[in-house]
Short mmCIF file of C-alpha atoms and ligand atoms in Angstrom, two decimals:
data_model
loop_
_atom_site.label_atom_id
_atom_site.label_comp_id
_atom_site.label_asym_id
_atom_site.label_seq_id
_atom_site.Cartn_x
_atom_site.Cartn_y
_atom_site.Cartn_z
CA MET B 1 -0.01 -0.04 0.01
CA ALA B 2 1.70 3.23 -1.11
CA ARG B 3 1.26 5.94 1.19
CA LYS B 4 3.02 9.29 0.37
CA ILE B 5 5.43 10.16 3.11
CA LEU B 6 4.50 13.55 4.87
CA ILE B 7 7.41 15.54 6.38
CA ALA B 8 5.72 18.03 8.71
CA GLY B 9 7.35 20.88 10.80
CA ASN B 10 5.71 22.12 13.87
CA TRP B 11 7.42 25.43 14.75
CA LYS B 12 5.39 25.88 17.88
CA MET B 13 5.58 29.32 19.46
CA ASN B 14 8.80 30.20 17.67
CA GLY B 15 9.76 32.75 15.10
CA LEU B 16 9.35 36.58 14.61
CA LEU B 17 8.44 37.99 11.11
CA GLN B 18 11.90 38.05 9.69
CA ASP B 19 13.40 34.73 10.97
CA GLY B 20 10.13 32.84 10.27
CA THR B 21 10.01 34.30 6.78
CA ASN B 22 13.69 33.32 6.16
CA LEU B 23 13.18 29.78 7.49
CA ALA B 24 10.16 29.46 5.13
CA LYS B 25 12.22 30.62 2.14
CA GLU B 26 15.00 28.30 2.91
CA VAL B 27 12.71 25.34 3.21
CA ALA B 28 10.95 26.27 -0.11
CA ASN B 29 14.34 26.64 -1.96
CA GLU B 30 15.61 23.28 -0.65
CA VAL B 31 12.42 21.45 -1.48
CA LYS B 32 12.58 22.98 -4.93
CA LYS B 33 16.09 21.40 -5.44
CA LEU B 34 14.73 18.05 -4.78
CA GLY B 35 12.64 18.30 -8.10
CA LYS B 36 9.83 16.04 -7.91
CA PRO B 37 10.14 14.81 -4.35
CA GLU B 38 8.64 11.53 -3.31
CA CYS B 39 7.37 13.11 -0.18
CA GLU B 40 4.80 15.77 0.74
CA PHE B 41 6.05 18.69 2.79
CA LEU B 42 4.19 20.74 5.45
CA VAL B 43 5.18 23.58 7.70
CA CYS B 44 3.03 24.75 10.71
CA PRO B 45 4.22 28.23 11.79
CA PRO B 46 2.47 30.13 14.51
CA PHE B 47 -0.71 32.07 13.54
CA THR B 48 1.20 35.38 13.37
CA LEU B 49 3.39 34.04 10.61
CA LEU B 50 0.89 32.16 8.43
CA ASP B 51 0.49 35.07 5.89
CA ARG B 52 4.13 35.91 5.51
CA VAL B 53 5.08 32.17 5.28
CA LYS B 54 2.35 31.54 2.67
CA LYS B 55 3.96 34.21 0.52
CA ALA B 56 7.40 32.97 1.21
CA LEU B 57 6.27 29.41 0.09
CA ARG B 58 4.84 30.62 -3.20
CA GLY B 59 5.52 28.52 -6.07
CA SER B 60 6.93 25.78 -3.96
CA LYS B 61 5.46 22.38 -3.10
CA VAL B 62 5.41 23.11 0.59
CA ALA B 63 2.02 23.02 2.18
CA LEU B 64 0.94 25.40 5.01
CA GLY B 65 -0.66 24.41 8.32
CA ALA B 66 -1.78 25.92 11.58
CA GLN B 67 -1.00 24.41 15.00
CA ASP B 68 -4.50 24.56 16.19
CA CYS B 69 -8.02 25.86 15.42
CA HIS B 70 -11.41 26.57 17.11
CA MET B 71 -14.30 24.32 16.42
CA ALA B 72 -16.70 27.04 15.32
CA GLU B 73 -16.75 28.88 11.94
CA LYS B 74 -16.97 32.41 13.56
CA GLY B 75 -18.47 34.10 16.59
CA ALA B 76 -17.84 35.23 20.02
CA HIS B 77 -14.64 33.33 20.62
CA THR B 78 -12.16 35.97 21.88
CA GLY B 79 -8.56 35.09 20.76
CA ASP B 80 -9.66 31.95 18.79
CA ILE B 81 -8.96 31.21 15.14
CA SER B 82 -11.48 29.31 12.99
CA PRO B 83 -10.76 26.78 10.24
CA LEU B 84 -12.29 29.15 7.66
CA MET B 85 -9.94 31.82 8.67
CA LEU B 86 -7.01 29.45 8.14
CA LYS B 87 -8.37 28.40 4.84
CA ASP B 88 -8.62 32.00 3.91
CA LEU B 89 -4.90 32.52 4.66
CA GLY B 90 -3.92 29.49 2.43
CA CYS B 91 -3.73 26.73 5.04
CA THR B 92 -4.51 23.32 3.91
CA TYR B 93 -3.73 21.57 7.15
CA ALA B 94 -4.02 22.19 10.87
CA LEU B 95 -2.53 20.18 13.79
CA ILE B 96 -5.07 19.44 16.48
CA GLY B 97 -4.74 17.76 19.79
CA HIS B 98 -1.10 18.20 20.19
CA SER B 99 -0.10 17.03 23.80
CA GLU B 100 0.97 20.60 24.68
CA ARG B 101 -2.56 21.78 23.97
CA ARG B 102 -3.97 18.78 25.77
CA THR B 103 -1.87 19.51 28.79
CA ASN B 104 -1.63 23.43 28.79
CA HIS B 105 -5.25 24.06 27.68
CA GLY B 106 -6.96 21.06 28.96
CA GLU B 107 -8.08 19.82 25.48
CA SER B 108 -10.16 16.68 25.70
CA ASN B 109 -10.65 14.06 23.10
CA GLU B 110 -14.21 15.32 22.56
CA LEU B 111 -12.96 18.83 21.86
CA VAL B 112 -10.20 17.56 19.48
CA CYS B 113 -12.92 15.48 17.64
CA LYS B 114 -15.13 18.57 17.19
CA LYS B 115 -12.17 20.60 15.80
CA ALA B 116 -11.36 17.73 13.32
CA LEU B 117 -15.13 17.89 12.19
CA SER B 118 -14.82 21.61 11.69
CA LEU B 119 -11.64 21.32 9.74
CA HIS B 120 -13.28 18.69 7.53
CA ALA B 121 -16.30 20.73 7.01
CA SER B 122 -14.06 23.74 5.90
CA GLY B 123 -12.11 21.38 3.54
CA LEU B 124 -8.96 21.27 5.57
CA LYS B 125 -6.98 18.33 6.66
CA ALA B 126 -6.57 17.44 10.27
CA VAL B 127 -3.29 16.16 11.80
CA ILE B 128 -4.71 14.61 14.80
CA CYS B 129 -2.02 14.08 17.57
CA ILE B 130 -2.09 11.40 20.18
CA GLY B 131 0.50 9.79 22.60
CA GLU B 132 1.15 8.67 26.10
CA THR B 133 2.84 10.24 28.94
CA LEU B 134 5.91 8.51 30.61
CA GLU B 135 3.73 7.32 33.59
CA GLU B 136 1.23 5.72 31.23
CA ARG B 137 4.10 4.11 29.28
CA GLU B 138 5.77 2.79 32.41
CA SER B 139 2.51 1.16 33.42
CA GLY B 140 2.08 -0.53 30.24
CA LYS B 141 -0.77 1.58 28.98
CA THR B 142 0.55 2.97 25.72
CA ILE B 143 -1.66 1.05 23.46
CA GLU B 144 -4.73 1.62 25.66
CA VAL B 145 -4.14 5.44 25.80
CA CYS B 146 -3.57 5.71 22.07
CA THR B 147 -6.78 3.60 21.44
CA ASN B 148 -8.89 5.69 23.56
CA GLN B 149 -7.38 9.00 22.05
CA ILE B 150 -8.04 7.57 18.55
CA MET B 151 -11.66 6.36 19.32
CA GLY B 152 -12.51 9.72 20.99
CA SER B 153 -10.53 12.32 18.82
CA VAL B 154 -11.06 10.98 15.31
CA PRO B 155 -14.49 11.65 13.92
CA GLU B 156 -16.52 9.48 11.53
CA THR B 157 -15.77 11.90 8.77
CA ALA B 158 -12.21 10.96 8.80
CA ASN B 159 -10.65 9.37 5.78
CA ALA B 160 -7.20 8.92 4.34
CA THR B 161 -7.33 12.18 2.53
CA ASN B 162 -8.62 14.50 5.11
CA THR B 163 -6.82 13.05 8.21
CA VAL B 164 -3.46 12.13 9.36
CA ILE B 165 -2.61 10.68 12.72
CA ALA B 166 0.56 11.78 14.57
CA TYR B 167 1.74 9.47 17.32
CA GLU B 168 3.97 11.53 19.60
CA PRO B 169 4.87 9.92 22.92
CA VAL B 170 4.67 12.94 25.33
CA TRP B 171 7.93 11.88 27.06
CA ALA B 172 9.80 11.97 23.61
CA ILE B 173 8.80 15.49 22.68
CA GLY B 174 11.73 17.84 23.06
CA THR B 175 13.66 15.53 25.31
CA GLY B 176 16.09 13.91 22.81
CA LYS B 177 14.51 10.54 23.83
CA THR B 178 12.74 8.29 21.43
CA PRO B 179 11.24 4.77 21.74
CA THR B 180 13.18 2.08 19.86
CA ALA B 181 12.39 1.49 16.25
CA THR B 182 10.70 -1.72 17.23
CA GLU B 183 8.64 0.01 19.78
CA VAL B 184 7.61 2.55 17.32
CA GLN B 185 6.71 0.07 14.59
CA GLU B 186 4.71 -1.90 17.20
CA THR B 187 2.63 1.01 18.34
CA HIS B 188 2.07 2.29 14.83
CA ALA B 189 0.84 -1.16 13.76
CA ALA B 190 -1.39 -1.21 16.79
CA ILE B 191 -2.81 2.28 15.94
CA ARG B 192 -3.51 1.19 12.33
CA LYS B 193 -5.52 -1.72 13.69
CA VAL B 194 -7.46 0.65 15.98
CA VAL B 195 -8.17 2.94 12.94
CA ALA B 196 -9.49 -0.13 11.06
CA LYS B 197 -11.81 -0.96 13.74
CA LYS B 198 -13.05 2.59 13.77
CA LEU B 199 -13.05 3.50 10.11
CA GLY B 200 -12.62 0.28 8.27
CA LYS B 201 -9.58 -1.64 6.91
CA SER B 202 -9.28 0.13 3.64
CA VAL B 203 -9.18 3.65 5.18
CA ALA B 204 -6.67 2.36 7.77
CA ASN B 205 -4.34 0.95 5.04
CA LYS B 206 -4.32 4.26 3.31
CA MET B 207 -4.23 6.68 6.33
CA ARG B 208 -0.69 8.24 7.00
CA LEU B 209 0.61 7.67 10.45
CA LEU B 210 3.41 10.09 11.47
CA TYR B 211 5.86 9.66 14.24
CA GLY B 212 6.90 12.66 16.23
CA GLY B 213 8.96 13.30 19.29
CA SER B 214 12.78 14.17 19.03
CA VAL B 215 12.99 13.38 15.28
CA LYS B 216 16.43 14.47 14.19
CA PRO B 217 18.86 13.87 11.31
CA SER B 218 20.52 11.02 13.23
CA ASN B 219 17.44 8.89 13.98
CA ALA B 220 15.24 9.65 10.91
CA THR B 221 16.47 7.17 8.50
CA GLU B 222 15.77 4.30 10.92
CA LEU B 223 12.33 5.59 12.05
CA LEU B 224 11.13 6.64 8.61
CA ALA B 225 11.99 3.32 7.12
CA LEU B 226 9.59 1.52 9.34
CA GLU B 227 6.72 -0.12 7.64
CA ASP B 228 3.92 1.80 9.49
CA VAL B 229 5.61 5.07 9.77
CA ASP B 230 4.53 7.28 6.97
CA GLY B 231 6.36 10.47 7.85
CA ALA B 232 7.42 12.64 10.72
CA LEU B 233 6.07 15.57 12.70
CA ILE B 234 9.18 17.47 13.66
CA GLY B 235 9.36 20.11 16.34
CA GLY B 236 12.81 21.40 17.33
CA ALA B 237 14.68 20.13 14.24
CA SER B 238 12.05 21.84 11.93
CA LEU B 239 13.50 25.28 13.10
CA LYS B 240 16.66 24.77 11.20
CA ALA B 241 16.23 24.25 7.38
CA THR B 242 19.34 22.06 7.17
CA ASP B 243 18.11 19.80 9.84
CA PHE B 244 14.62 19.63 8.44
CA MET B 245 15.78 18.79 4.99
CA SER B 246 18.43 16.33 6.11
CA ILE B 247 15.56 14.38 7.92
CA ALA B 248 13.55 14.61 4.67
CA GLN B 249 16.42 13.55 2.46
CA SER B 250 16.70 10.36 4.45
CA VAL B 251 13.57 9.22 2.82
CA CYS B 252 12.74 11.66 0.01
CA GLY B 253 16.09 12.26 -1.61
CA LYS B 254 16.75 12.00 -5.29
P1 LIG D 301 10.21 17.73 18.93
O1 LIG D 301 8.68 18.07 18.88
O2 LIG D 301 10.55 17.25 17.51
O3 LIG D 301 10.79 18.97 19.39
O4 LIG D 301 10.29 16.64 19.99
C1 LIG D 301 7.72 17.36 18.22
C2 LIG D 301 6.42 17.88 18.45
O5 LIG D 301 5.89 18.28 19.60
O6 LIG D 301 5.53 17.88 17.34
#
């Protein structure tokens, strides 16, 4: 089953106008050099940079995504940004349910599911993030936690075109630690089974499952070669175009 590898950068709360624009230009140039890459590329800058980054990416094959969205189209939601606004800015993707939002903003599976529905209704693709904490992992609950998150956060409208799932163990994010390649493959295979249970086998076989959590040039080749890993969601290493591209080149090079 051919699933197109997705290399996604999550810039988090980093970048002012100038450096964010420069980073986007560098990524766009490097991706252009790949000619017709085997992979799809995505960058998710903070809201404040979306417009500038969109312009910097013009003519390149790099897609633009946001890091969150509100579940409503518009209305009295001070400080929030709707999927329609993101679409208006040129976004085609949005990350939702990232562990930093689940933790810092108390986002539940139910809320993440509503956001996914809203993204789908606006014609945007959802990258739904899931993953266990260290405590959950140490008590052997990794698969159980991921299962609950998939069952609760992935809506019935999800298909392989409008949804990507990113497995990001919370303890691996920004720590330099990662599960072993065997563990990542086991978890991804289990996630695919849960997706099959929820959305059917054919959707599950086509849906892309990204790994995220301390992906860097030195571990990318091994992680991205795994059967059920269809790309990476990259935080820290996406802030340096050379690192981001070196991760990409391990699977999408010429
Ligand atoms: P990291 O972040 O690559 O810095 O670990 C990944 C993420 O949180 O998406």
